[in-house]
PDB file of C-alpha atoms in Angstrom:
ATOM      1  CA  MET A   1      60.485  34.850 -18.870  1.00 50.00           C
ATOM      2  CA  ALA A   2      63.151  37.585 -17.820  1.00 49.00           C
ATOM      3  CA  ARG A   3      62.715  38.749 -21.031  1.00 54.00           C
ATOM      4  CA  LEU A   4      59.223  38.202 -21.804  1.00 54.00           C
ATOM      5  CA  LEU A   5      58.508  40.772 -19.505  1.00 49.00           C
ATOM      6  CA  ILE A   6      61.376  43.041 -20.390  1.00 51.00           C
ATOM      7  CA  VAL A   7      59.596  43.238 -23.981  1.00 54.00           C
ATOM      8  CA  MET A   8      56.658  43.166 -22.594  1.00 53.00           C
ATOM      9  CA  LEU A   9      56.853  46.047 -20.663  1.00 48.00           C
ATOM     10  CA  TRP A  10      59.504  47.874 -23.462  1.00 51.00           C
ATOM     11  CA  MET A  11      56.361  46.866 -26.384  1.00 55.00           C
ATOM     12  CA  GLY A  12      53.453  48.795 -23.853  1.00 50.00           C
ATOM     13  CA  ALA A  13      55.657  51.866 -23.437  1.00 47.00           C
ATOM     14  CA  THR A  14      56.769  52.198 -27.048  1.00 52.00           C
ATOM     15  CA  VAL A  15      52.714  51.611 -28.189  1.00 46.00           C
ATOM     16  CA  PHE A  16      52.357  55.302 -27.619  1.00 41.00           C
ATOM     17  CA  ALA A  17      56.225  56.534 -27.553  1.00 46.00           C
ATOM     18  CA  ALA A  18      56.234  55.108 -30.770  1.00 46.00           C
ATOM     19  CA  SER A  19      53.908  58.054 -32.292  1.00 44.00           C
ATOM     20  CA  ASN A  20      54.756  60.756 -29.889  1.00 45.00           C
ATOM     21  CA  PRO A  21      58.396  61.983 -28.978  1.00 47.00           C
ATOM     22  CA  VAL A  22      59.292  60.368 -25.363  1.00 45.00           C
ATOM     23  CA  PRO A  23      58.973  63.678 -23.030  1.00 47.00           C
ATOM     24  CA  SER A  24      61.811  64.168 -20.414  1.00 47.00           C
ATOM     25  CA  MET A  25      60.228  63.681 -16.881  1.00 47.00           C
ATOM     26  CA  SER A  26      60.510  66.498 -14.604  1.00 51.00           C
ATOM     27  CA  PHE A  27      58.425  66.099 -11.374  1.00 47.00           C
ATOM     28  CA  ASN A  28      57.565  69.542 -10.111  1.00 51.00           C
ATOM     29  CA  LEU A  29      54.380  71.487  -9.248  1.00 45.00           C
ATOM     30  CA  ALA A  30      55.140  74.259 -10.885  1.00 50.00           C
ATOM     31  CA  SER A  31      52.116  75.523 -13.225  1.00 49.00           C
ATOM     32  CA  PRO A  32      53.399  75.117 -17.062  1.00 50.00           C
ATOM     33  CA  ASP A  33      54.211  78.761 -18.769  1.00 54.00           C
ATOM     34  CA  THR A  34      53.619  77.561 -22.456  1.00 53.00           C
ATOM     35  CA  PRO A  35      51.341  75.389 -24.242  1.00 54.00           C
ATOM     36  CA  ALA A  36      54.863  72.987 -24.650  1.00 52.00           C
ATOM     37  CA  GLN A  37      55.066  72.646 -21.317  1.00 48.00           C
ATOM     38  CA  MET A  38      51.628  71.406 -21.470  1.00 48.00           C
ATOM     39  CA  VAL A  39      51.552  69.161 -23.980  1.00 50.00           C
ATOM     40  CA  SER A  40      55.079  67.583 -22.306  1.00 56.00           C
ATOM     41  CA  SER A  41      53.105  67.260 -19.158  1.00 56.00           C
ATOM     42  CA  LEU A  42      49.840  65.312 -20.752  1.00 58.00           C
ATOM     43  CA  ASN A  43      52.793  63.210 -22.381  1.00 57.00           C
ATOM     44  CA  VAL A  44      54.306  62.371 -19.459  1.00 60.00           C
ATOM     45  CA  LEU A  45      50.440  61.155 -17.905  1.00 62.00           C
ATOM     46  CA  MET A  46      49.843  59.184 -20.805  1.00 60.00           C
ATOM     47  CA  MET A  47      52.969  57.409 -20.761  1.00 59.00           C
ATOM     48  CA  LEU A  48      52.476  56.762 -17.169  1.00 63.00           C
ATOM     49  CA  THR A  49      48.772  55.490 -18.180  1.00 64.00           C
ATOM     50  CA  VAL A  50      50.805  53.070 -20.854  1.00 59.00           C
ATOM     51  CA  LEU A  51      53.313  51.562 -18.604  1.00 61.00           C
ATOM     52  CA  PHE A  52      50.396  51.180 -16.164  1.00 65.00           C
ATOM     53  CA  LEU A  53      48.322  49.193 -18.783  1.00 65.00           C
ATOM     54  CA  ALA A  54      51.183  47.336 -20.680  1.00 65.00           C
ATOM     55  CA  PRO A  55      50.773  44.242 -18.873  1.00 69.00           C
ATOM     56  CA  SER A  56      46.999  43.824 -19.645  1.00 71.00           C
ATOM     57  CA  LEU A  57      47.980  45.065 -23.171  1.00 71.00           C
ATOM     58  CA  VAL A  58      50.698  42.720 -24.197  1.00 68.00           C
ATOM     59  CA  LEU A  59      48.134  39.858 -22.418  1.00 76.00           C
ATOM     60  CA  VAL A  60      45.912  39.632 -25.430  1.00 81.00           C
ATOM     61  CA  MET A  61      48.881  40.113 -28.098  1.00 83.00           C
ATOM     62  CA  THR A  62      49.484  36.441 -26.641  1.00 86.00           C
ATOM     63  CA  THR A  63      47.929  33.109 -26.116  1.00 88.00           C
ATOM     64  CA  PHE A  64      47.116  33.818 -22.981  1.00 89.00           C
ATOM     65  CA  THR A  65      42.665  34.425 -23.512  1.00 89.00           C
ATOM     66  CA  ARG A  66      42.701  30.766 -25.452  1.00 90.00           C
ATOM     67  CA  PHE A  67      44.076  29.158 -22.314  1.00 91.00           C
ATOM     68  CA  VAL A  68      42.162  31.002 -19.529  1.00 91.00           C
ATOM     69  CA  ILE A  69      38.775  30.789 -21.459  1.00 91.00           C
ATOM     70  CA  VAL A  70      39.446  26.858 -22.006  1.00 92.00           C
ATOM     71  CA  PHE A  71      40.404  26.209 -18.539  1.00 92.00           C
ATOM     72  CA  GLY A  72      36.784  28.197 -17.581  1.00 90.00           C
ATOM     73  CA  PHE A  73      34.979  25.650 -19.750  1.00 90.00           C
ATOM     74  CA  LEU A  74      36.970  22.788 -18.253  1.00 89.00           C
ATOM     75  CA  ARG A  75      35.624  23.605 -14.791  1.00 88.00           C
ATOM     76  CA  GLN A  76      32.270  24.419 -15.501  1.00 86.00           C
ATOM     77  CA  ALA A  77      31.702  21.218 -17.561  1.00 86.00           C
ATOM     78  CA  LEU A  78      33.289  19.214 -14.704  1.00 84.00           C
ATOM     79  CA  GLY A  79      30.266  20.872 -12.463  1.00 82.00           C
ATOM     80  CA  THR A  80      33.512  21.013  -9.575  1.00 81.00           C
ATOM     81  CA  GLN A  81      32.392  24.653  -8.603  1.00 78.00           C
ATOM     82  CA  GLN A  82      35.435  26.512  -7.352  1.00 80.00           C
ATOM     83  CA  VAL A  83      37.981  23.347  -8.364  1.00 80.00           C
ATOM     84  CA  PRO A  84      40.586  24.542  -9.224  1.00 84.00           C
ATOM     85  CA  PRO A  85      40.659  27.327  -7.809  1.00 88.00           C
ATOM     86  CA  THR A  86      40.602  30.573 -10.273  1.00 87.00           C
ATOM     87  CA  GLN A  87      43.841  32.248  -9.241  1.00 89.00           C
ATOM     88  CA  LEU A  88      45.509  28.167 -10.003  1.00 90.00           C
ATOM     89  CA  LEU A  89      43.726  28.227 -13.682  1.00 90.00           C
ATOM     90  CA  VAL A  90      45.219  32.218 -14.059  1.00 89.00           C
ATOM     91  CA  MET A  91      48.458  30.937 -13.257  1.00 90.00           C
ATOM     92  CA  LEU A  92      48.385  27.983 -15.173  1.00 90.00           C
ATOM     93  CA  ALA A  93      47.057  29.662 -18.127  1.00 89.00           C
ATOM     94  CA  LEU A  94      50.029  32.472 -17.686  1.00 88.00           C
ATOM     95  CA  ILE A  95      53.241  29.627 -17.314  1.00 89.00           C
ATOM     96  CA  LEU A  96      51.730  27.907 -20.531  1.00 90.00           C
ATOM     97  CA  THR A  97      51.472  31.572 -22.147  1.00 88.00           C
ATOM     98  CA  ILE A  98      55.390  32.159 -21.474  1.00 87.00           C
ATOM     99  CA  PHE A  99      56.365  28.820 -22.771  1.00 89.00           C
ATOM    100  CA  VAL A 100      54.703  29.632 -25.524  1.00 88.00           C
ATOM    101  CA  MET A 101      55.596  32.731 -26.204  1.00 85.00           C
ATOM    102  CA  GLU A 102      59.244  32.605 -25.193  1.00 86.00           C
ATOM    103  CA  PRO A 103      60.441  32.073 -28.679  1.00 88.00           C
ATOM    104  CA  VAL A 104      58.682  34.951 -30.149  1.00 86.00           C
ATOM    105  CA  ALA A 105      60.023  37.473 -27.046  1.00 84.00           C
ATOM    106  CA  THR A 106      63.752  36.369 -27.457  1.00 85.00           C
ATOM    107  CA  LYS A 107      63.981  36.834 -31.001  1.00 86.00           C
ATOM    108  CA  ALA A 108      62.125  40.082 -30.443  1.00 82.00           C
ATOM    109  CA  TYR A 109      64.769  40.965 -27.158  1.00 81.00           C
ATOM    110  CA  ASP A 110      67.406  39.818 -29.341  1.00 82.00           C
ATOM    111  CA  GLU A 111      66.836  41.931 -32.442  1.00 81.00           C
ATOM    112  CA  GLY A 112      65.319  45.348 -31.073  1.00 80.00           C
ATOM    113  CA  ILE A 113      65.645  45.770 -27.556  1.00 79.00           C
ATOM    114  CA  LYS A 114      69.167  44.426 -26.915  1.00 80.00           C
ATOM    115  CA  PRO A 115      70.454  45.947 -30.065  1.00 81.00           C
ATOM    116  CA  TYR A 116      68.901  49.544 -29.571  1.00 76.00           C
ATOM    117  CA  SER A 117      70.439  49.007 -25.857  1.00 77.00           C
ATOM    118  CA  GLU A 118      73.965  49.041 -27.581  1.00 78.00           C
ATOM    119  CA  ASN A 119      73.193  52.024 -29.677  1.00 78.00           C
ATOM    120  CA  LEU A 120      73.448  49.812 -32.330  1.00 82.00           C
ATOM    121  CA  ILE A 121      69.945  50.547 -34.251  1.00 77.00           C
ATOM    122  CA  SER A 122      67.659  53.876 -33.925  1.00 79.00           C
ATOM    123  CA  TYR A 123      64.663  53.893 -31.927  1.00 72.00           C
ATOM    124  CA  ASP A 124      62.189  53.309 -34.892  1.00 75.00           C
ATOM    125  CA  GLU A 125      64.248  50.154 -36.339  1.00 78.00           C
ATOM    126  CA  ALA A 126      63.965  49.248 -32.415  1.00 78.00           C
ATOM    127  CA  PHE A 127      60.352  49.486 -32.448  1.00 79.00           C
ATOM    128  CA  GLU A 128      59.688  47.930 -35.636  1.00 80.00           C
ATOM    129  CA  LYS A 129      62.627  44.846 -35.109  1.00 81.00           C
ATOM    130  CA  THR A 130      60.715  44.174 -31.668  1.00 81.00           C
ATOM    131  CA  THR A 131      56.483  44.219 -32.798  1.00 81.00           C
ATOM    132  CA  ASP A 132      57.511  42.197 -35.842  1.00 83.00           C
ATOM    133  CA  PRO A 133      57.708  38.832 -34.344  1.00 85.00           C
ATOM    134  CA  PHE A 134      54.115  39.471 -32.037  1.00 85.00           C
ATOM    135  CA  LYS A 135      52.634  41.058 -35.154  1.00 85.00           C
ATOM    136  CA  ASN A 136      54.095  38.117 -37.132  1.00 86.00           C
ATOM    137  CA  PHE A 137      52.735  35.692 -34.797  1.00 87.00           C
ATOM    138  CA  MET A 138      49.247  36.805 -34.090  1.00 88.00           C
ATOM    139  CA  VAL A 139      48.670  37.182 -37.750  1.00 86.00           C
ATOM    140  CA  ARG A 140      49.381  33.310 -37.919  1.00 87.00           C
ATOM    141  CA  ASN A 141      46.752  32.538 -35.386  1.00 88.00           C
ATOM    142  CA  THR A 142      43.802  35.356 -36.961  1.00 88.00           C
ATOM    143  CA  ARG A 143      41.338  34.676 -39.369  1.00 87.00           C
ATOM    144  CA  GLU A 144      41.208  36.231 -42.508  1.00 85.00           C
ATOM    145  CA  LYS A 145      37.748  37.647 -41.848  1.00 88.00           C
ATOM    146  CA  ASP A 146      38.306  39.072 -38.606  1.00 86.00           C
ATOM    147  CA  LEU A 147      41.646  41.326 -40.135  1.00 85.00           C
ATOM    148  CA  ALA A 148      39.136  42.313 -43.404  1.00 85.00           C
ATOM    149  CA  LEU A 149      36.334  43.562 -40.341  1.00 86.00           C
ATOM    150  CA  PHE A 150      38.473  45.836 -39.153  1.00 86.00           C
ATOM    151  CA  LEU A 151      40.052  46.523 -41.934  1.00 84.00           C
ATOM    152  CA  ARG A 152      36.309  47.374 -43.662  1.00 86.00           C
ATOM    153  CA  ILE A 153      35.703  49.410 -40.442  1.00 86.00           C
ATOM    154  CA  ARG A 154      39.169  51.515 -40.717  1.00 82.00           C
ATOM    155  CA  HIS A 155      38.400  52.167 -44.348  1.00 83.00           C
ATOM    156  CA  MET A 156      41.356  50.836 -45.360  1.00 80.00           C
ATOM    157  CA  GLN A 157      42.691  48.858 -48.596  1.00 79.00           C
ATOM    158  CA  ASN A 158      43.495  45.232 -48.746  1.00 77.00           C
ATOM    159  CA  PRO A 159      47.442  45.347 -47.412  1.00 76.00           C
ATOM    160  CA  GLN A 160      49.872  43.859 -49.801  1.00 77.00           C
ATOM    161  CA  SER A 161      51.936  42.407 -46.841  1.00 76.00           C
ATOM    162  CA  ILE A 162      51.489  42.076 -42.979  1.00 75.00           C
ATOM    163  CA  LYS A 163      54.263  45.461 -42.645  1.00 76.00           C
ATOM    164  CA  GLU A 164      50.895  47.333 -43.775  1.00 77.00           C
ATOM    165  CA  VAL A 165      49.022  45.697 -41.334  1.00 80.00           C
ATOM    166  CA  PRO A 166      49.431  48.348 -38.114  1.00 81.00           C
ATOM    167  CA  LEU A 167      49.134  47.009 -34.888  1.00 81.00           C
ATOM    168  CA  THR A 168      46.099  49.061 -33.935  1.00 82.00           C
ATOM    169  CA  ILE A 169      43.928  46.529 -36.666  1.00 86.00           C
ATOM    170  CA  VAL A 170      45.994  43.430 -35.824  1.00 87.00           C
ATOM    171  CA  ILE A 171      45.358  43.056 -31.521  1.00 87.00           C
ATOM    172  CA  PRO A 172      41.842  43.700 -31.922  1.00 88.00           C
ATOM    173  CA  ALA A 173      41.254  40.801 -34.837  1.00 90.00           C
ATOM    174  CA  PHE A 174      43.455  38.446 -33.040  1.00 90.00           C
ATOM    175  CA  VAL A 175      41.578  39.096 -29.747  1.00 90.00           C
ATOM    176  CA  ILE A 176      38.100  37.872 -31.860  1.00 92.00           C
ATOM    177  CA  SER A 177      40.075  35.166 -33.159  1.00 92.00           C
ATOM    178  CA  GLU A 178      41.477  33.352 -30.076  1.00 91.00           C
ATOM    179  CA  LEU A 179      38.056  34.099 -28.576  1.00 91.00           C
ATOM    180  CA  LYS A 180      36.477  32.114 -31.270  1.00 92.00           C
ATOM    181  CA  THR A 181      39.266  29.275 -31.118  1.00 91.00           C
ATOM    182  CA  ALA A 182      38.615  28.970 -27.274  1.00 91.00           C
ATOM    183  CA  PHE A 183      34.941  28.894 -27.883  1.00 92.00           C
ATOM    184  CA  GLU A 184      35.199  25.680 -30.471  1.00 91.00           C
ATOM    185  CA  ILE A 185      37.870  24.218 -28.108  1.00 90.00           C
ATOM    186  CA  GLY A 186      35.135  24.643 -24.907  1.00 89.00           C
ATOM    187  CA  PHE A 187      32.497  23.239 -26.868  1.00 90.00           C
ATOM    188  CA  LEU A 188      34.296  20.324 -27.644  1.00 89.00           C
ATOM    189  CA  LEU A 189      35.320  19.895 -24.132  1.00 87.00           C
ATOM    190  CA  PHE A 190      31.725  19.405 -23.077  1.00 87.00           C
ATOM    191  CA  LEU A 191      30.333  17.549 -25.453  1.00 87.00           C
ATOM    192  CA  PRO A 192      31.443  14.519 -23.445  1.00 86.00           C
ATOM    193  CA  PHE A 193      30.901  15.978 -20.136  1.00 85.00           C
ATOM    194  CA  LEU A 194      27.356  16.475 -21.595  1.00 85.00           C
ATOM    195  CA  VAL A 195      26.570  12.624 -22.263  1.00 85.00           C
ATOM    196  CA  ILE A 196      27.581  11.810 -18.946  1.00 84.00           C
ATOM    197  CA  ASP A 197      24.629  13.974 -16.881  1.00 80.00           C
ATOM    198  CA  MET A 198      22.281  13.035 -20.198  1.00 82.00           C
ATOM    199  CA  VAL A 199      23.126   9.326 -19.046  1.00 83.00           C
ATOM    200  CA  VAL A 200      22.704   9.703 -15.348  1.00 80.00           C
ATOM    201  CA  ALA A 201      19.758  12.415 -15.712  1.00 79.00           C
ATOM    202  CA  SER A 202      17.876   9.517 -18.044  1.00 80.00           C
ATOM    203  CA  ILE A 203      19.165   6.800 -15.336  1.00 79.00           C
ATOM    204  CA  LEU A 204      17.111   8.508 -11.969  1.00 76.00           C
ATOM    205  CA  MET A 205      14.370   9.394 -14.023  1.00 77.00           C
ATOM    206  CA  SER A 206      13.899   5.723 -15.043  1.00 78.00           C
ATOM    207  CA  MET A 207      13.999   4.984 -11.282  1.00 76.00           C
ATOM    208  CA  GLY A 208      11.606   8.078  -9.819  1.00 73.00           C
ATOM    209  CA  MET A 209      14.648  10.174  -8.367  1.00 70.00           C
ATOM    210  CA  MET A 210      13.889  12.842  -9.844  1.00 68.00           C
ATOM    211  CA  MET A 211      14.007  15.405  -7.054  1.00 70.00           C
ATOM    212  CA  LEU A 212      17.983  14.272  -6.752  1.00 68.00           C
ATOM    213  CA  PRO A 213      20.290  16.479  -8.831  1.00 71.00           C
ATOM    214  CA  PRO A 214      21.681  14.744 -11.592  1.00 69.00           C
ATOM    215  CA  VAL A 215      25.202  17.119 -11.370  1.00 72.00           C
ATOM    216  CA  MET A 216      25.791  15.611  -7.829  1.00 75.00           C
ATOM    217  CA  ILE A 217      25.588  12.023  -8.939  1.00 77.00           C
ATOM    218  CA  SER A 218      27.485  12.523 -12.460  1.00 77.00           C
ATOM    219  CA  MET A 219      30.158  14.512 -11.165  1.00 82.00           C
ATOM    220  CA  PRO A 220      32.281  11.959  -9.630  1.00 83.00           C
ATOM    221  CA  PHE A 221      32.031   9.853 -12.872  1.00 84.00           C
ATOM    222  CA  LYS A 222      33.251  12.802 -15.150  1.00 85.00           C
ATOM    223  CA  ILE A 223      36.193  13.215 -12.966  1.00 87.00           C
ATOM    224  CA  LEU A 224      37.083   9.672 -13.159  1.00 87.00           C
ATOM    225  CA  VAL A 225      36.717   9.628 -16.859  1.00 84.00           C
ATOM    226  CA  PHE A 226      38.783  13.066 -17.088  1.00 84.00           C
ATOM    227  CA  ILE A 227      41.415  11.102 -14.597  1.00 88.00           C
ATOM    228  CA  MET A 228      41.036   7.889 -16.639  1.00 88.00           C
ATOM    229  CA  VAL A 229      41.989   9.635 -20.438  1.00 85.00           C
ATOM    230  CA  ASP A 230      44.735  11.653 -18.559  1.00 85.00           C
ATOM    231  CA  GLY A 231      42.690  14.879 -19.212  1.00 84.00           C
ATOM    232  CA  TRP A 232      45.105  17.601 -17.849  1.00 88.00           C
ATOM    233  CA  ASN A 233      48.089  16.246 -20.482  1.00 89.00           C
ATOM    234  CA  LEU A 234      45.782  15.644 -23.106  1.00 88.00           C
ATOM    235  CA  LEU A 235      44.048  19.390 -22.950  1.00 88.00           C
ATOM    236  CA  ILE A 236      47.464  21.047 -22.766  1.00 89.00           C
ATOM    237  CA  GLY A 237      49.140  19.021 -25.206  1.00 89.00           C
ATOM    238  CA  ASN A 238      46.539  20.021 -27.910  1.00 87.00           C
ATOM    239  CA  LEU A 239      45.965  23.640 -26.606  1.00 88.00           C
ATOM    240  CA  ILE A 240      49.910  24.019 -27.618  1.00 89.00           C
ATOM    241  CA  ALA A 241      49.781  22.286 -30.525  1.00 88.00           C
ATOM    242  CA  SER A 242      46.831  24.341 -31.895  1.00 84.00           C
ATOM    243  CA  VAL A 243      49.174  27.344 -31.834  1.00 85.00           C
ATOM    244  CA  LYS A 244      50.316  28.358 -35.019  1.00 78.00           C
TER     245      LYS A 244
END
């Protein structure tokens, strides 16, 4: 977990630093004397902004999006309102994300950050070796159609290899692929619970109890079915298995 957090922060900072020289930080209130000093100050501001957004940036480079959306669909399908609470679902999604992404983060740390901290490789090489495991992971879980969409928007030719695809193309393509996968899983989750709702609604209508909300009656049955099939074990097992 510690390595994953280190890689997340380091990658977020180096996304900006990869195309801009890392400025030296000098905290003073003096006005800049030259344009170069002004540019350096702006670089520091942008660097701090990227560091602040780094965790959010890297969360979209992992399976967190898929997990948290599926859990939200599950809660809606069960009709349990705020149970489990949102904070618990987010933490569960984060823990599962760390579990899935740990091998990727370990490889990125061992091949990129660790050699760079020991002065064995250059900064550019360290950035490439750190981002490659994440890029390969994202490409494996991204549809070619989504990659082609952003390549077409950028008016870029079809790449010959994964290394030719920039992160600015891979990340948004990966996000919309994860959204599609999460919605597909959510649809499959809704089907059995929808059948229960329809059966309960039909029974209530046949009994003339049309004023009684069907959700109030069907919710205990949906929870019972979810418990009987060991739903959490089945759902989480299949969610992790769906990651390539």
